XYZ file of C-alpha atoms in Angstrom:
125
model
C 132.632 -108.424 103.843
C 129.551 -109.398 101.710
C 129.031 -109.221 97.971
C 125.400 -108.493 96.628
C 124.034 -109.016 93.199
C 120.495 -107.950 92.305
C 118.461 -109.548 89.379
C 114.977 -109.604 88.116
C 114.494 -105.934 86.929
C 112.992 -105.189 83.662
C 110.101 -103.467 81.826
C 106.518 -104.004 82.922
C 103.070 -102.376 82.194
C 101.422 -100.382 85.053
C 99.518 -102.963 87.298
C 102.006 -105.731 86.539
C 104.298 -107.592 88.894
C 108.043 -108.187 89.165
C 110.233 -110.119 91.734
C 113.770 -108.885 92.394
C 116.180 -111.043 93.872
C 119.517 -110.179 95.753
C 122.062 -113.054 95.993
C 124.679 -112.523 98.874
C 128.140 -114.184 99.195
C 131.075 -113.842 101.326
C 129.884 -113.996 104.823
C 127.182 -115.731 106.907
C 123.991 -114.155 105.386
C 121.888 -114.729 108.455
C 124.019 -112.160 110.468
C 122.700 -109.384 108.228
C 119.754 -107.095 108.259
C 118.748 -106.475 104.594
C 117.050 -103.644 102.952
C 115.835 -102.576 99.400
C 116.192 -98.928 98.234
C 115.466 -97.240 94.901
C 116.792 -94.196 93.089
C 114.892 -92.655 90.278
C 116.681 -90.113 87.804
C 117.494 -86.706 89.463
C 116.317 -87.980 92.877
C 117.911 -89.154 96.026
C 118.086 -92.872 96.961
C 115.073 -93.741 98.971
C 114.033 -96.557 101.382
C 111.695 -99.256 100.057
C 111.695 -102.141 102.400
C 113.718 -103.748 105.294
C 113.977 -107.155 106.854
C 115.539 -108.574 109.967
C 118.068 -111.447 109.973
C 115.188 -114.220 110.454
C 112.604 -112.628 108.143
C 110.202 -112.282 111.206
C 110.167 -108.614 111.199
C 109.790 -106.179 108.152
C 108.990 -102.535 107.431
C 107.852 -100.712 104.366
C 107.900 -97.128 102.896
C 104.224 -95.843 103.015
C 104.414 -95.553 99.140
C 104.839 -99.452 98.641
C 102.982 -100.748 101.634
C 100.417 -103.284 100.641
C 101.883 -103.620 97.137
C 105.399 -104.835 97.943
C 106.702 -107.777 99.917
C 110.254 -108.298 101.181
C 111.323 -111.778 102.277
C 114.457 -113.761 102.625
C 115.675 -117.360 102.377
C 118.741 -117.718 104.512
C 119.360 -121.278 103.149
C 119.861 -119.668 99.618
C 121.529 -116.474 100.862
C 118.824 -114.365 99.060
C 116.560 -111.655 99.713
C 113.519 -110.966 97.609
C 111.265 -108.010 96.715
C 107.831 -109.141 95.334
C 106.301 -106.049 93.658
C 102.794 -106.017 92.593
C 100.341 -103.441 91.257
C 103.275 -101.494 89.780
C 102.809 -97.861 89.089
C 104.844 -95.535 86.737
C 106.168 -93.834 89.876
C 107.898 -96.970 90.916
C 110.406 -96.718 88.111
C 113.834 -96.506 89.441
C 117.011 -98.415 89.781
C 116.526 -100.826 92.757
C 119.346 -101.647 95.086
C 119.616 -104.091 97.829
C 121.810 -103.405 100.978
C 123.259 -105.277 103.945
C 124.164 -104.411 107.438
C 125.876 -106.825 109.936
C 123.190 -106.474 112.627
C 120.592 -109.181 113.404
C 117.976 -107.671 115.238
C 117.334 -104.150 114.104
C 115.544 -102.930 110.897
C 117.355 -99.850 109.209
C 115.665 -97.367 106.848
C 118.260 -94.826 105.774
C 121.189 -95.510 103.233
C 123.905 -94.482 105.781
C 122.818 -97.433 107.970
C 123.856 -99.997 105.555
C 127.473 -101.119 104.916
C 127.320 -103.127 101.620
C 125.349 -102.475 98.451
C 124.609 -104.281 95.154
C 125.015 -102.740 91.747
C 121.339 -102.071 91.200
C 118.749 -103.397 88.704
C 116.509 -101.213 86.627
C 112.782 -101.471 86.987
C 110.744 -99.534 84.436
C 106.861 -99.363 84.700
C 105.244 -98.091 81.548
C 101.694 -96.373 81.637
């Protein structure tokens, strides 16, 4: 089992940037594919970005492509989400997720076994 703790959320103006972090503990972090999801009020949880175990392969939702970057540091057991050019529609609770699979990228919530508690991102217009 792995425990995940997100941080880095907050309030930012449109056009600004934030970097989210997700610290993992409990098992060998490099054995896990990682993902970021978000959930806005009244909406379902949706995919944002995914990364494989080594960081050599990434995938993004169309809505964030070119603005967000997912990365990981296996030595620090941490995955990051750099968010630039933020828009009000990016406002949501952001969650990181882990699945014990090294090679594949996963894009749906049911694919992931472990979740963090979430961090709020609010983008004002």
